[in-house]
Coordinates of C-alpha atoms in Angstrom, one line a residue:
X1 CA 0.0 0.0 0.0
X2 CA 1.3 3.4 -0.9
X3 CA 1.6 6.5 1.3
X4 CA 2.6 10.1 1.0
X5 CA 6.1 11.5 1.7
X6 CA 5.7 13.6 4.9
X7 CA 8.7 15.9 4.5
X8 CA 7.3 18.4 7.1
X9 CA 6.9 15.7 9.7
X10 CA 10.4 14.4 9.0
X11 CA 11.8 17.9 9.5
X12 CA 10.0 18.3 12.7
X13 CA 11.3 15.0 14.0
X14 CA 14.9 16.0 13.2
X15 CA 14.5 19.4 14.8
X16 CA 13.1 17.6 17.9
X17 CA 16.0 15.2 18.0
X18 CA 18.5 18.0 17.7
X19 CA 16.7 19.8 20.6
X20 CA 16.6 16.7 22.7
X21 CA 20.3 16.0 22.3
X22 CA 21.4 19.6 22.7
X23 CA 19.0 21.0 25.3
X24 CA 21.5 20.6 28.2
X25 CA 24.7 21.7 26.6
X26 CA 23.7 24.0 23.7
X27 CA 23.7 27.8 23.9
X28 CA 20.5 29.7 24.2
X29 CA 20.7 30.9 20.6
X30 CA 20.8 27.3 19.3
X31 CA 17.8 26.3 21.4
X32 CA 15.8 29.4 20.3
X33 CA 16.5 28.7 16.6
X34 CA 15.2 25.1 17.1
X35 CA 12.1 26.2 18.8
X36 CA 11.5 28.9 16.1
X37 CA 11.9 26.4 13.3
X38 CA 9.7 23.8 15.0
X39 CA 7.0 26.5 15.3
X40 CA 7.4 27.5 11.7
X41 CA 7.1 24.0 10.3
X42 CA 4.3 23.0 12.8
X43 CA 2.2 25.9 11.5
X44 CA 2.4 24.6 8.0
X45 CA 5.3 26.2 6.3
X46 CA 6.6 23.1 4.6
X47 CA 5.5 23.5 1.0
X48 CA 9.0 24.2 -0.3
X49 CA 10.6 21.0 1.1
X50 CA 11.8 18.5 -1.5
X51 CA 9.5 15.6 -2.0
X52 CA 6.5 17.0 -0.1
X53 CA 3.4 15.2 -1.0
X54 CA 5.0 12.7 -3.4
X55 CA 3.6 9.2 -3.5
X56 CA 5.7 6.6 -1.7
X57 CA 5.7 2.9 -2.4
X58 CA 7.4 0.0 -0.6
X59 CA 9.1 -2.3 -3.0
X60 CA 10.8 -5.7 -2.5
X61 CA 14.6 -5.8 -3.0
X62 CA 14.3 -7.2 -6.6
X63 CA 11.9 -4.5 -7.8
X64 CA 13.5 -1.7 -5.8
X65 CA 17.0 -2.3 -6.9
X66 CA 15.9 -2.6 -10.5
X67 CA 14.8 1.0 -10.3
X68 CA 17.6 2.2 -7.9
X69 CA 20.4 0.7 -10.0
X70 CA 20.3 3.4 -12.7
X71 CA 21.1 6.2 -10.2
X72 CA 22.7 4.3 -7.3
X73 CA 26.3 5.2 -8.1
X74 CA 25.5 8.8 -8.7
X75 CA 23.8 9.6 -5.4
X76 CA 25.8 11.0 -2.5
X77 CA 25.8 8.4 0.3
X78 CA 27.2 9.2 3.7
X79 CA 26.8 5.5 4.7
X80 CA 29.2 4.4 2.0
X81 CA 31.6 7.3 2.7
X82 CA 32.2 6.2 6.3
X83 CA 32.0 2.5 5.6
X84 CA 34.4 2.1 2.8
X85 CA 37.6 3.1 4.6
X86 CA 36.9 0.6 7.4
X87 CA 36.0 -2.3 5.1
X88 CA 39.0 -1.5 2.8
X89 CA 41.3 -1.4 5.8
X90 CA 40.1 -4.9 6.7
X91 CA 40.6 -6.1 3.1
X92 CA 44.2 -4.7 3.1
X93 CA 45.0 -6.5 6.3
X94 CA 44.2 -10.0 5.0
X95 CA 45.7 -12.4 2.4
X96 CA 44.7 -12.5 -1.2
X97 CA 42.6 -15.5 -2.5
X98 CA 39.2 -16.3 -3.8
X99 CA 36.6 -13.8 -2.6
X100 CA 32.8 -13.5 -2.7
X101 CA 31.0 -10.2 -2.9
X102 CA 27.6 -11.2 -1.8
X103 CA 24.7 -8.8 -2.7
X104 CA 27.4 -7.0 -4.8
X105 CA 25.0 -4.4 -6.2
X106 CA 26.7 -2.3 -8.8
X107 CA 30.0 -3.8 -7.9
X108 CA 31.7 -1.1 -5.8
X109 CA 33.3 -3.7 -3.5
X110 CA 33.8 -6.2 -6.4
X111 CA 36.2 -3.6 -7.8
X112 CA 37.9 -3.2 -4.5
X113 CA 38.5 -7.0 -4.3
X114 CA 39.7 -7.5 -7.9
X115 CA 42.0 -4.5 -7.6
X116 CA 43.6 -6.2 -4.6
X117 CA 44.3 -9.3 -6.6
X118 CA 41.4 -11.5 -5.4
X119 CA 39.7 -13.9 -7.8
X120 CA 36.3 -12.5 -7.2
X121 CA 32.7 -13.8 -7.5
X122 CA 29.9 -11.3 -7.3
X123 CA 26.4 -12.5 -6.4
X124 CA 23.2 -10.4 -6.5
X125 CA 19.5 -11.1 -7.0
X126 CA 19.1 -8.1 -9.3
X127 CA 20.0 -8.6 -12.9
X128 CA 20.0 -4.8 -13.3
X129 CA 22.5 -4.4 -10.6
X130 CA 24.6 -7.2 -12.0
X131 CA 24.7 -5.5 -15.4
X132 CA 26.3 -2.4 -13.9
X133 CA 28.7 -4.6 -11.9
X134 CA 29.9 -6.5 -15.0
X135 CA 30.7 -3.2 -16.7
X136 CA 32.5 -1.9 -13.7
X137 CA 34.5 -5.1 -12.9
X138 CA 34.9 -7.0 -16.1
X139 CA 37.5 -9.4 -14.6
X140 CA 35.2 -10.7 -12.0
X141 CA 32.7 -13.6 -12.3
X142 CA 29.0 -12.9 -11.6
X143 CA 26.1 -15.1 -10.6
X144 CA 22.5 -14.3 -9.9
X145 CA 21.4 -15.4 -6.5
X146 CA 20.1 -14.5 -3.0
X147 CA 22.0 -13.9 0.2
X148 CA 19.9 -16.7 1.9
X149 CA 20.8 -19.2 -0.8
X150 CA 24.2 -18.4 -2.3
X151 CA 25.0 -20.2 -5.6
X152 CA 28.4 -21.5 -4.4
X153 CA 29.6 -24.8 -3.0
X154 CA 30.6 -25.3 0.6
X155 CA 34.1 -24.0 1.6
X156 CA 34.8 -22.5 -1.8
X157 CA 36.1 -19.0 -0.9
X158 CA 38.8 -17.5 1.3
X159 CA 36.9 -14.3 2.0
X160 CA 33.1 -13.7 2.0
X161 CA 32.1 -10.1 2.0
X162 CA 28.6 -8.5 2.1
X163 CA 28.2 -4.8 2.6
X164 CA 25.1 -2.7 3.4
X165 CA 22.7 -5.4 2.3
X166 CA 21.6 -7.5 5.3
X167 CA 19.5 -4.5 6.6
X168 CA 16.9 -5.6 4.0
X169 CA 16.4 -9.0 5.7
X170 CA 14.2 -9.4 8.7
X171 CA 16.7 -11.7 10.2
X172 CA 20.5 -11.6 9.4
X173 CA 21.0 -15.2 10.6
X174 CA 20.3 -17.2 7.4
X175 CA 22.5 -14.9 5.3
X176 CA 25.4 -15.1 7.8
X177 CA 25.0 -18.9 7.9
X178 CA 25.4 -18.9 4.1
X179 CA 28.4 -16.7 4.2
X180 CA 30.0 -19.1 6.8
X181 CA 29.0 -22.1 4.7
X182 CA 30.8 -21.0 1.6
X183 CA 33.9 -19.8 3.5
X184 CA 36.9 -22.2 3.9
X185 CA 38.2 -23.0 7.4
X186 CA 40.6 -20.3 8.3
X187 CA 38.9 -17.8 6.0
X188 CA 37.2 -14.5 6.9
X189 CA 33.7 -13.1 6.8
X190 CA 33.3 -9.3 6.6
X191 CA 29.9 -7.8 6.9
X192 CA 28.7 -4.1 7.1
X193 CA 25.2 -3.0 7.8
X194 CA 23.3 0.1 8.6
X195 CA 23.6 0.7 12.3
X196 CA 20.5 -0.1 14.3
X197 CA 20.7 3.4 15.8
X198 CA 20.2 5.1 12.5
X199 CA 17.6 2.6 11.2
X200 CA 15.6 3.1 14.4
X201 CA 15.8 6.9 14.2
X202 CA 15.6 7.5 10.5
X203 CA 13.7 4.5 9.2
X204 CA 13.7 4.1 5.4
X205 CA 16.0 5.5 2.7
X206 CA 13.8 6.9 -0.1
X207 CA 14.8 7.1 -3.8
X208 CA 13.1 8.6 -6.9
X209 CA 10.9 6.0 -8.6
X210 CA 9.3 7.9 -11.4
X211 CA 7.7 11.3 -11.9
X212 CA 6.7 12.7 -8.6
X213 CA 7.0 9.3 -6.9
X214 CA 9.4 7.9 -4.4
X215 CA 10.1 4.3 -3.2
X216 CA 12.0 2.4 -0.6
X217 CA 13.2 -1.1 0.1
X218 CA 12.6 -1.7 3.8
X219 CA 15.4 -1.5 6.3
X220 CA 15.3 -3.6 9.5
X221 CA 17.2 -2.7 12.6
X222 CA 19.6 -5.5 13.6
X223 CA 21.0 -5.2 17.1
X224 CA 24.6 -6.1 17.9
X225 CA 23.2 -9.0 19.9
X226 CA 21.4 -10.3 16.8
X227 CA 24.7 -10.4 14.9
X228 CA 26.7 -12.0 17.8
X229 CA 24.1 -14.7 18.0
X230 CA 24.1 -15.2 14.2
X231 CA 27.9 -15.4 14.0
X232 CA 28.0 -17.8 17.0
X233 CA 25.3 -20.1 15.5
X234 CA 27.2 -20.1 12.1
X235 CA 30.4 -21.2 13.9
X236 CA 32.2 -17.9 13.3
X237 CA 34.4 -16.1 15.8
X238 CA 34.1 -12.3 15.8
X239 CA 37.5 -10.6 15.5
X240 CA 36.5 -6.9 15.1
X241 CA 33.5 -4.6 15.3
X242 CA 33.7 -1.0 14.2
X243 CA 31.0 1.7 14.3
X244 CA 31.8 4.6 12.0
X245 CA 29.9 7.8 12.9
X246 CA 28.0 10.4 10.8
X247 CA 30.6 12.5 8.9
X248 CA 28.6 15.7 8.8
X249 CA 27.7 15.5 5.1
X250 CA 24.1 16.0 4.2
X251 CA 22.5 14.6 1.0
X252 CA 22.6 17.3 -1.7
X253 CA 19.2 18.6 -2.6
X254 CA 17.4 16.8 0.2
X255 CA 15.1 18.2 2.8
X256 CA 17.8 18.2 5.5
X257 CA 19.6 21.0 3.7
X258 CA 16.7 23.2 4.7
X259 CA 17.5 22.6 8.4
X260 CA 21.3 21.9 8.1
X261 CA 22.2 23.1 11.6
X262 CA 19.5 21.0 13.2
X263 CA 20.3 17.9 11.0
X264 CA 24.0 18.0 11.8
X265 CA 23.2 18.4 15.5
X266 CA 20.7 15.6 15.5
X267 CA 23.1 13.1 13.8
X268 CA 26.4 14.3 15.4
X269 CA 28.5 11.4 16.7
X270 CA 25.7 8.9 16.0
X271 CA 27.1 5.6 14.5
X272 CA 25.4 5.1 11.1
X273 CA 27.2 1.9 10.0
X274 CA 28.4 -1.2 11.8
X275 CA 31.2 -3.3 10.3
X276 CA 32.0 -6.9 11.5
X277 CA 35.0 -9.1 10.8
X278 CA 34.7 -12.7 11.8
X279 CA 36.8 -15.8 11.1
X280 CA 35.9 -19.4 10.4
X281 CA 38.0 -21.5 12.7
X282 CA 40.6 -23.7 10.9
X283 CA 40.0 -27.4 11.1
X284 CA 42.0 -29.2 13.7
X285 CA 44.3 -31.4 11.8
X286 CA 44.5 -34.1 14.5
X287 CA 40.7 -34.3 14.7
X288 CA 40.4 -34.6 10.9
X289 CA 43.0 -37.4 10.7
X290 CA 41.3 -39.2 13.6
X291 CA 37.9 -39.0 11.9
X292 CA 39.4 -40.3 8.6
X293 CA 41.0 -43.2 10.4

C-alpha cells in the first residue's frame, strides 16, 4: 500500500531530536532557533521542502534495486563514505585469495576486491545491478542469487564479503550462515550493515521511482546482539566490530539541507554503520585425521 512523503513531519522529527540531544549543553541561541523552526514548520510552512506530497511505495529488493540501479552510483551516500575506509582497511590486512562479494549491487566492492588481486565472484539477486557490476568489474565472475541461498559450493572462498545489504532482511541469521558455509576453514567473513541506531531513528531510505514518486526497500534494525548470535550459530568467531559515525555531510538537494544546523546536531556522533570481521576456525588437523581413520 502506498503512502505520502511527509517531509514536514520528518523535518519536525529531526528538529526535535536536535533539541533533545542539545538542550542541556547548547547555547540559548541554538535552542531558540530550534524552537522557532519547529513552530514555523508546525504551523504549516513546509510546502517548499523537496518531495513534499510525493507518492511513496514500498518495493521488495528485486523490484526496488531494478529502479535504484540506474542512479545508485551517482547519489551522495554518507553510509558508503564512512563504511568504505573501514572495510577496505580490513581487506588490506588480509591475504589474497578467492573472494565472494555477496549482494554485490553495482560492484563497488567487487572492484575493491579485484584491484587487490582477489579472484572475485559477485552475487546479486538483481539482474539490473549485475549489469552495472559487470561493466565496472569485467575481470570478476558474476552469478544471480540471493543472500539466503548463495549459488556457491561449501568451503569455496577464502573471504566472504557483504556490505550494506543485510539490513533488508528481517533476520540476518540465514545470510550469515550462508556466508559461513561458503567460506573455507581459516577464512574470513566481513559484513557491514546500517547501524541499528540510524535505522531506528531514520527508518527508510527513499529514492526517486518515477515522476513525482518515491520508493524504498525496507530496512530492518539488527541489534549487535542479533549479529553476535548469528555469528556464533554459524560457527564464526568475531574478530573486530567497528561503528563509524556520521561525517557531517548531508545529501545534496534533500530536505535536511533546509535545516542543516539541526540535522548535523541531530546526527552528530551517532554511529550510522556497523562493520564486522569474523573468522571461520581452521579445522583441527588431528581431529580430521582421527575422523578419517
